[in-house]
mmCIF file of C-alpha atoms in Angstrom:
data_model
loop_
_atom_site.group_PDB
_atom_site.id
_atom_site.type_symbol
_atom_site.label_atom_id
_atom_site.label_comp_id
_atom_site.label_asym_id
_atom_site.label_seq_id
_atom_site.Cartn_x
_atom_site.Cartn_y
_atom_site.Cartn_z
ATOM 1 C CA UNK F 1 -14.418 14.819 -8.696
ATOM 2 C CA UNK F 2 -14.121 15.800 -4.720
ATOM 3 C CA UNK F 3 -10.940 15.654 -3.144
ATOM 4 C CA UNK F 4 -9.763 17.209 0.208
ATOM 5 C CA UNK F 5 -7.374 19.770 0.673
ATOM 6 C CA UNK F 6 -5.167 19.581 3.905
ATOM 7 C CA UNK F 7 -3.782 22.061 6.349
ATOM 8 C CA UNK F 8 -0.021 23.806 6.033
ATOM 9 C CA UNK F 9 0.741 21.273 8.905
ATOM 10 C CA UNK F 10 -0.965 18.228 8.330
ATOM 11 C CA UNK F 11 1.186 18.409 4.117
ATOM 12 C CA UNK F 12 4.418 18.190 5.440
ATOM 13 C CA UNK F 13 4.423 14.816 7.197
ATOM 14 C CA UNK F 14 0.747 13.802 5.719
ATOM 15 C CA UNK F 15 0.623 10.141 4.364
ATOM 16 C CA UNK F 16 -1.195 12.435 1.311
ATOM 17 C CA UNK F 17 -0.351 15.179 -1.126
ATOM 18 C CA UNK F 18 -2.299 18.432 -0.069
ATOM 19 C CA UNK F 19 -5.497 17.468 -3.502
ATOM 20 C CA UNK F 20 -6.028 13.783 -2.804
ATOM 21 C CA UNK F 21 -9.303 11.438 -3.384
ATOM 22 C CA UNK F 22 -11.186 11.273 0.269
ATOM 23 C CA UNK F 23 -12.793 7.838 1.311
ATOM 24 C CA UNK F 24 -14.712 6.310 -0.681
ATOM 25 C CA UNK F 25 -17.744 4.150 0.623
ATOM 26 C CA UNK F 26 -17.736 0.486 -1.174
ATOM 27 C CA UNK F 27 -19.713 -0.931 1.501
ATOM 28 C CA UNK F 28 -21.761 -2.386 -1.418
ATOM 29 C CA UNK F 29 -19.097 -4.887 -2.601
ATOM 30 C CA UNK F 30 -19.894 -8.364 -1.178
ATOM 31 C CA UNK F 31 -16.327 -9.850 -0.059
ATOM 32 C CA UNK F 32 -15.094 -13.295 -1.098
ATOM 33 C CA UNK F 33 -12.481 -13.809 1.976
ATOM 34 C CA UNK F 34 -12.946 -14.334 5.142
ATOM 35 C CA UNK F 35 -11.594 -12.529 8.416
ATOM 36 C CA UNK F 36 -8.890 -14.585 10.070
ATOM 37 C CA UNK F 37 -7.647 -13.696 13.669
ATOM 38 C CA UNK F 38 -3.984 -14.027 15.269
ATOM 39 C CA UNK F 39 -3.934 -12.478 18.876
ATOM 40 C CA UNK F 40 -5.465 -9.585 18.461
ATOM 41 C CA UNK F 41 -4.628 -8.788 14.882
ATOM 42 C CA UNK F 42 -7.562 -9.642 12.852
ATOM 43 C CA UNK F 43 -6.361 -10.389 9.195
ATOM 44 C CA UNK F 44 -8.563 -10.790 5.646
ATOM 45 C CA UNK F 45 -7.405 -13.210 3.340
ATOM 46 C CA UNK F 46 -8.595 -14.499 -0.499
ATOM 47 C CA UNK F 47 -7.029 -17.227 -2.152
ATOM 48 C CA UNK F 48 -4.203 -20.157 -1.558
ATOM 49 C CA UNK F 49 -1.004 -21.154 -2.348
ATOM 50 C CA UNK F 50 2.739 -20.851 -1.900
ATOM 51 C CA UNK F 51 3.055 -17.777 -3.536
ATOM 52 C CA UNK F 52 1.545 -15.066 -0.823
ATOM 53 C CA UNK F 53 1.284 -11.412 -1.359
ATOM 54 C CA UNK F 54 0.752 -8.921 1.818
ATOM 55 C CA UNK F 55 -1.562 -6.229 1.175
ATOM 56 C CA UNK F 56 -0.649 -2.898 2.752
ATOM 57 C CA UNK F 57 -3.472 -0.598 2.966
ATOM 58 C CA UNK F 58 -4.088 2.768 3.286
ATOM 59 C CA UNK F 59 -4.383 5.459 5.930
ATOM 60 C CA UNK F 60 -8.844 4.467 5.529
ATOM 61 C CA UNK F 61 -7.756 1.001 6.764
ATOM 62 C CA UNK F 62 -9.796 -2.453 7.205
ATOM 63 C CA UNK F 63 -12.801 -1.472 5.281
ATOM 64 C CA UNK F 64 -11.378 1.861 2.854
ATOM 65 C CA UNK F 65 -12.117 2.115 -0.445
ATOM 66 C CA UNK F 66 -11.755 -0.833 -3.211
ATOM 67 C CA UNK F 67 -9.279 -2.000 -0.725
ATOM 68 C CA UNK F 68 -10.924 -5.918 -0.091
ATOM 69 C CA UNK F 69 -12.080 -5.832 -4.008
ATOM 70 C CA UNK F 70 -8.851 -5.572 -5.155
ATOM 71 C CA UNK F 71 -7.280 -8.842 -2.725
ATOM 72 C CA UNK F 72 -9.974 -11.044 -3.693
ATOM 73 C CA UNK F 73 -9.132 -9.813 -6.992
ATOM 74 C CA UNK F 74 -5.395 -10.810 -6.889
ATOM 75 C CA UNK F 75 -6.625 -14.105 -5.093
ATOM 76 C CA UNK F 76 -8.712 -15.318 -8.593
ATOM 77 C CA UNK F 77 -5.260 -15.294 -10.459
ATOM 78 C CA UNK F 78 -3.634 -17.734 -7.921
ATOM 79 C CA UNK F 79 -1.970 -16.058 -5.505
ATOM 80 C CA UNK F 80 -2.760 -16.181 -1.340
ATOM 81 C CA UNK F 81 -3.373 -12.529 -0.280
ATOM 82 C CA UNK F 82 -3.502 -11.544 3.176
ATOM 83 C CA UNK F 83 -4.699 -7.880 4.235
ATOM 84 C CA UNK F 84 -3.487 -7.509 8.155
ATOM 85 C CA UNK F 85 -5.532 -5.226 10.316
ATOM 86 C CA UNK F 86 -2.427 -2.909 11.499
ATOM 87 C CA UNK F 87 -4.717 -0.283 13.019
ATOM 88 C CA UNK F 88 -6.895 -2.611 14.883
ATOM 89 C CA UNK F 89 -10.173 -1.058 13.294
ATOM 90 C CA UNK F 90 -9.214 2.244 13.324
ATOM 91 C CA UNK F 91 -8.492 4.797 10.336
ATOM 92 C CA UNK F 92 -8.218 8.260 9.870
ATOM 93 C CA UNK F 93 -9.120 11.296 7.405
ATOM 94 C CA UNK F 94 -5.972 13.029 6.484
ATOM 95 C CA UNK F 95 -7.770 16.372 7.045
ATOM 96 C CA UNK F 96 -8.195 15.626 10.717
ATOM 97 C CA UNK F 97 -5.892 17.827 12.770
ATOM 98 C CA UNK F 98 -4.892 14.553 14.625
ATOM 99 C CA UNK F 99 -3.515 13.028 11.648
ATOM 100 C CA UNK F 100 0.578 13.782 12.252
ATOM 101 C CA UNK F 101 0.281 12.200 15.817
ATOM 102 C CA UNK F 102 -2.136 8.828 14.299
ATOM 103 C CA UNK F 103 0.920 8.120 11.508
ATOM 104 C CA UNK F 104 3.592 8.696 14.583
ATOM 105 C CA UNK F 105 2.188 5.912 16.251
ATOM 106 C CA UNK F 106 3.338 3.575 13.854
ATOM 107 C CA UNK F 107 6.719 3.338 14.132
ATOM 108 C CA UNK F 108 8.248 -0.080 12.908
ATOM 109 C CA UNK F 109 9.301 -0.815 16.339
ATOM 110 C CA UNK F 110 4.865 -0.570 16.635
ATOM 111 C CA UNK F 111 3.863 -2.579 13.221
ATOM 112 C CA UNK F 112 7.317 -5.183 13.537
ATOM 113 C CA UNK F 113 5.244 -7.872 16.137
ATOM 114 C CA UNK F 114 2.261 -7.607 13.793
ATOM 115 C CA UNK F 115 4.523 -8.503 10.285
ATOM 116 C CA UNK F 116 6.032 -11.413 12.296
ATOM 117 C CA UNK F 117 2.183 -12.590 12.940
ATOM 118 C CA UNK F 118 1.855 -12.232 9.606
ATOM 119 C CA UNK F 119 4.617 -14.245 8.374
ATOM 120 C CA UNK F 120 4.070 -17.029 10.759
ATOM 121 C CA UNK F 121 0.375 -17.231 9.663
ATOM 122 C CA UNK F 122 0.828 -16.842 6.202
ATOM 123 C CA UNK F 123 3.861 -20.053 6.425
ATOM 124 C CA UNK F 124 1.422 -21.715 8.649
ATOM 125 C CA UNK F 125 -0.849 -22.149 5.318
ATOM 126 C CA UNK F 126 1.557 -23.573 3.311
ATOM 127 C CA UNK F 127 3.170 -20.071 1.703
ATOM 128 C CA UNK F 128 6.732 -20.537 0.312
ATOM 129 C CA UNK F 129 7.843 -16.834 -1.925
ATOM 130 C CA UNK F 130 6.167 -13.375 -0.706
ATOM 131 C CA UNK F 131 5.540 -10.829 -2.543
ATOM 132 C CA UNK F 132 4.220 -7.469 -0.970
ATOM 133 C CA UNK F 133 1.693 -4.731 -2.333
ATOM 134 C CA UNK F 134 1.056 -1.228 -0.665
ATOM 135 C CA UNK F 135 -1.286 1.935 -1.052
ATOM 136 C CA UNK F 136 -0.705 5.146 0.295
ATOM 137 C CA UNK F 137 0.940 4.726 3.684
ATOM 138 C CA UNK F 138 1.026 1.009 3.224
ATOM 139 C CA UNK F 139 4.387 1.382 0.778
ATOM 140 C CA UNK F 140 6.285 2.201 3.938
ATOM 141 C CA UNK F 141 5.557 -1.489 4.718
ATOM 142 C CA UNK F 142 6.432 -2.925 1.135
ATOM 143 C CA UNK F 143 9.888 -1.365 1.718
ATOM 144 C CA UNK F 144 10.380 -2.785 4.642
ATOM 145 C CA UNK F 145 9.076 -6.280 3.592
ATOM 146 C CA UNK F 146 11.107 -6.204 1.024
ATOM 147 C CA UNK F 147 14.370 -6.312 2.477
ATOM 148 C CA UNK F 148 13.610 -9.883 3.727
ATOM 149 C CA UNK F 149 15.157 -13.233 1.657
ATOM 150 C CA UNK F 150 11.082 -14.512 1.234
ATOM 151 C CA UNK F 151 10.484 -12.011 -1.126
ATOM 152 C CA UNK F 152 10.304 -11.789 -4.785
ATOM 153 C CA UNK F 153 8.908 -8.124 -5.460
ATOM 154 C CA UNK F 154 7.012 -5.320 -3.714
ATOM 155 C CA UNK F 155 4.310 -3.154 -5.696
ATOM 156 C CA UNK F 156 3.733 0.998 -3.985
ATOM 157 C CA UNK F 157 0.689 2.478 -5.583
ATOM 158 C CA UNK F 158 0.433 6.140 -5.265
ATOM 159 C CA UNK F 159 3.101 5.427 -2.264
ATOM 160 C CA UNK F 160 3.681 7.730 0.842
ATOM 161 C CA UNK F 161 6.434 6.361 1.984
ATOM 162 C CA UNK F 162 9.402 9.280 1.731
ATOM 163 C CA UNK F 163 6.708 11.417 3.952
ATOM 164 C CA UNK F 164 6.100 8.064 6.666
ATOM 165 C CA UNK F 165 9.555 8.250 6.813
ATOM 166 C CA UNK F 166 10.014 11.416 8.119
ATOM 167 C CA UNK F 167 7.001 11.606 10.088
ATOM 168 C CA UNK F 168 8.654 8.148 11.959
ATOM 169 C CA UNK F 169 11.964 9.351 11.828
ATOM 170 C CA UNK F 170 13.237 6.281 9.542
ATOM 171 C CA UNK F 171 15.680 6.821 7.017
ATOM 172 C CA UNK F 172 13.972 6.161 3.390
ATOM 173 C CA UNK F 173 17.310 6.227 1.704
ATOM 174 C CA UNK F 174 18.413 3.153 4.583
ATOM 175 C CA UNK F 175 14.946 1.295 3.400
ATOM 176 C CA UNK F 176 15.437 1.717 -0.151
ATOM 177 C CA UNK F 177 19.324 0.503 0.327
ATOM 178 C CA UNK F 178 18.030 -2.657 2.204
ATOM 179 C CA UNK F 179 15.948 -3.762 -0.404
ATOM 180 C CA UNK F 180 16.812 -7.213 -1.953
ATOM 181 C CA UNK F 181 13.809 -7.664 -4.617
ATOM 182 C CA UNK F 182 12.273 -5.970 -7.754
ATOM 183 C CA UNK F 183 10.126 -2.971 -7.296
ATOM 184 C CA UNK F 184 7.467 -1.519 -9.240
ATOM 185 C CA UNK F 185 6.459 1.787 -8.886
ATOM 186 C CA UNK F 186 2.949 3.777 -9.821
ATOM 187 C CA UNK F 187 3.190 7.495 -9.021
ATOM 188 C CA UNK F 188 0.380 9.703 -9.309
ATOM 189 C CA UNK F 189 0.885 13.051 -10.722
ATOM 190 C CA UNK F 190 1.348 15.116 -7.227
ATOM 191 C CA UNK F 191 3.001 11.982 -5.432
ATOM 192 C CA UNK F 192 6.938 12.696 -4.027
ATOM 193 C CA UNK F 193 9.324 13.368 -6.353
ATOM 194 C CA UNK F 194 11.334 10.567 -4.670
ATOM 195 C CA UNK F 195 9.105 8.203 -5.964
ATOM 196 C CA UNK F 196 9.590 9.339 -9.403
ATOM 197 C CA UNK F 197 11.530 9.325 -12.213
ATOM 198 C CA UNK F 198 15.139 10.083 -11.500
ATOM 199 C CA UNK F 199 14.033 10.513 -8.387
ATOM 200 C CA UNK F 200 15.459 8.776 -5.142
ATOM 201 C CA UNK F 201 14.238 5.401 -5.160
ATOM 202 C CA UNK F 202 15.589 5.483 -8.845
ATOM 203 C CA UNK F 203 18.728 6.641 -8.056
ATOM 204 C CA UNK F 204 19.375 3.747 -5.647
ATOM 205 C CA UNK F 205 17.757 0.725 -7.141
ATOM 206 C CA UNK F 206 18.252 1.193 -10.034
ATOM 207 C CA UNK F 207 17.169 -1.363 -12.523
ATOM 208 C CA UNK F 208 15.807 -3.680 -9.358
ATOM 209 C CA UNK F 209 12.766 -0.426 -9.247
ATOM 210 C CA UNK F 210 10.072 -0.115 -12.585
ATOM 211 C CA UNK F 211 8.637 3.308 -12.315
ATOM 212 C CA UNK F 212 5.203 3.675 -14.228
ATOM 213 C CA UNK F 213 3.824 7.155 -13.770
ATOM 214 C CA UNK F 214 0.080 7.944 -14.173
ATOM 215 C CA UNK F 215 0.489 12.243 -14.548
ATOM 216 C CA UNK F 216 -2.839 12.664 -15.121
ATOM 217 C CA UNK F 217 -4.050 11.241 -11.666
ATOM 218 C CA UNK F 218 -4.415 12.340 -8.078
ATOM 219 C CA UNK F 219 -3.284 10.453 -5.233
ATOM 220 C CA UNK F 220 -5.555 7.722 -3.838
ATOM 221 C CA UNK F 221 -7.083 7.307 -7.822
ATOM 222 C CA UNK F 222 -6.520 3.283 -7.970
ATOM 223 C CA UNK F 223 -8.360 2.937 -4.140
ATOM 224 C CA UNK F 224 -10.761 5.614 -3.803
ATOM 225 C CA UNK F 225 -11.265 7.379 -7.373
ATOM 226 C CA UNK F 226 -14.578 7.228 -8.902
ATOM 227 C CA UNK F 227 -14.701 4.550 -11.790
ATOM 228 C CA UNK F 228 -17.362 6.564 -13.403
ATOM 229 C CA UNK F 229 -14.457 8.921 -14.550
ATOM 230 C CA UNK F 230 -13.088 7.312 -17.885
ATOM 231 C CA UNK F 231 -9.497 8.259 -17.020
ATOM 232 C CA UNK F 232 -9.787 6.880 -13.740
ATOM 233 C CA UNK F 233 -11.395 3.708 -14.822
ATOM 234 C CA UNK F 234 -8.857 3.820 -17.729
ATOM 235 C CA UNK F 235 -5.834 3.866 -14.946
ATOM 236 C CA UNK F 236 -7.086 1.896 -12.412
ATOM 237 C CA UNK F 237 -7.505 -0.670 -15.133
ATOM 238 C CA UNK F 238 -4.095 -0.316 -16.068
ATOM 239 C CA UNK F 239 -2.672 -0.301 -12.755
ATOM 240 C CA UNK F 240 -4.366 -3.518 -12.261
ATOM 241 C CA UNK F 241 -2.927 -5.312 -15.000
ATOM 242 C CA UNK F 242 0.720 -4.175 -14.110
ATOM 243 C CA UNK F 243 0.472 -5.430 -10.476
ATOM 244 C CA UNK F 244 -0.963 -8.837 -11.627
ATOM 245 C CA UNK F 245 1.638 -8.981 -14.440
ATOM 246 C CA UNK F 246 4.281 -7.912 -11.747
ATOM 247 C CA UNK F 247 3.315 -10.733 -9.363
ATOM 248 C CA UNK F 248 3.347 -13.152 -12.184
ATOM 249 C CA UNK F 249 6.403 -12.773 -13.220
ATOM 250 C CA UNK F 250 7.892 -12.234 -9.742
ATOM 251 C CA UNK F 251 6.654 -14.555 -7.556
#
């Protein structure tokens, strides 16, 4: 396996533990959605319904990773899933020196116009209960999404979200507070303690928040990780089944 190892600087607001799988090219996977447009916030969505899930993705964006693969694969079991285009095209590699400064820019005060886009568009076709799902810096999102009546459960895969918080200056024990919905939790082994067992988000949701840890992976596995590792493919397998089993039950 190759992963990247970042700067003193870039670790201690980084969306990304310091060892963390890099982008991974899966420009071979032939998408089943289609790219949808609202003002200038381009959106991919799989599937219908009235049960919606917003797809959060990580700090490689539109196009990183297994990203797309896994929406249309949440689509197949029913649900509408809509991946917005937060950073208008744009990504970056958490070993770029700019990489602080690219995550400041986000600020909810930034990303709250496009979630009400997304709302609006996914009620427009016919969505009723939400449910959200985030990767990486994308579970600073689910957090937030959560807190609103529409939805039923939010899903943070190797989530960032206690470093976005600082990095923004939001308060991750005020998000966690706010929340209103059932949480699942999937830690990698070097992901925040807060994320973890007895850790914050534990503390304060309590039995709303499922925590299933996967020790023996880095951060990034489920997106980016090669599937020709068996342990990877064993996880991201797993990790599959629990967020379709979440949403299931959830939404």
């Amino acid at each position: 396996q190759h992963y990247f190892i970042q700067s003193n600087l870039s670790q201690r607001m980084s969306c990304c533990p310091p060892i963390s799988h890099p982008f991974l090219d899966n420009a071979e996977y032939k998408c089943k959605g289609s790219v949808e447009k609202v003002d200038d916030l381009e959106l991919y969505v799989a599937g219908s319904g009235d049960k919606c899930v917003i797809w959060n993705y990580d700090i490689f964006g539109f196009n990183g990773g297994r990203t797309r693969q896994n929406v249309d694969l949440l689509a197949e079991h029913g649900f509408m899933v809509i991946l917005p285009d937060y950073y208008r095209g744009g990504f970056i590699t958490p070993t770029d020196p700019g990489l602080v400064d690219f995550i400041k820019k986000y600020t909810y005060d930034v990303l709250e116009p496009d979630v009400n886009r997304v709302l609006s568009f996914a009620k427009s076709r016919g969505a009723k209960t939400f449910g959200s799902l985030g990767t990486c810096w994308g579970s600073y999102l689910v957090l937030k999404y959560s807190s609103f009546p529409d939805f039923k459960g939010g899903v943070s895969i190797h989530p960032s979200h206690s470093n976005i918080c600082k990095a923004v200056e939001d308060s991750e024990e005020n998000l966690l507070k706010n929340i209103t919905c059932k949480q699942l939790f999937m830690p990698a082994g070097n992901d925040h303690e807060n994320t973890k067992s007895g850790g914050l988000g534990d503390q304060i949701l309590k039995d709303n928040l499922t925590i299933e840890d996967f020790p023996d992976m880095m951060h990034g596995w489920s997106m980016r990780g090669d599937l020709a590792d068996p342990k990877i493919k064993r996880d991201v397998d797993r990790a599959v089944n629990l967020y379709l089993n979440f949403f299931k039950s959830n939404l």
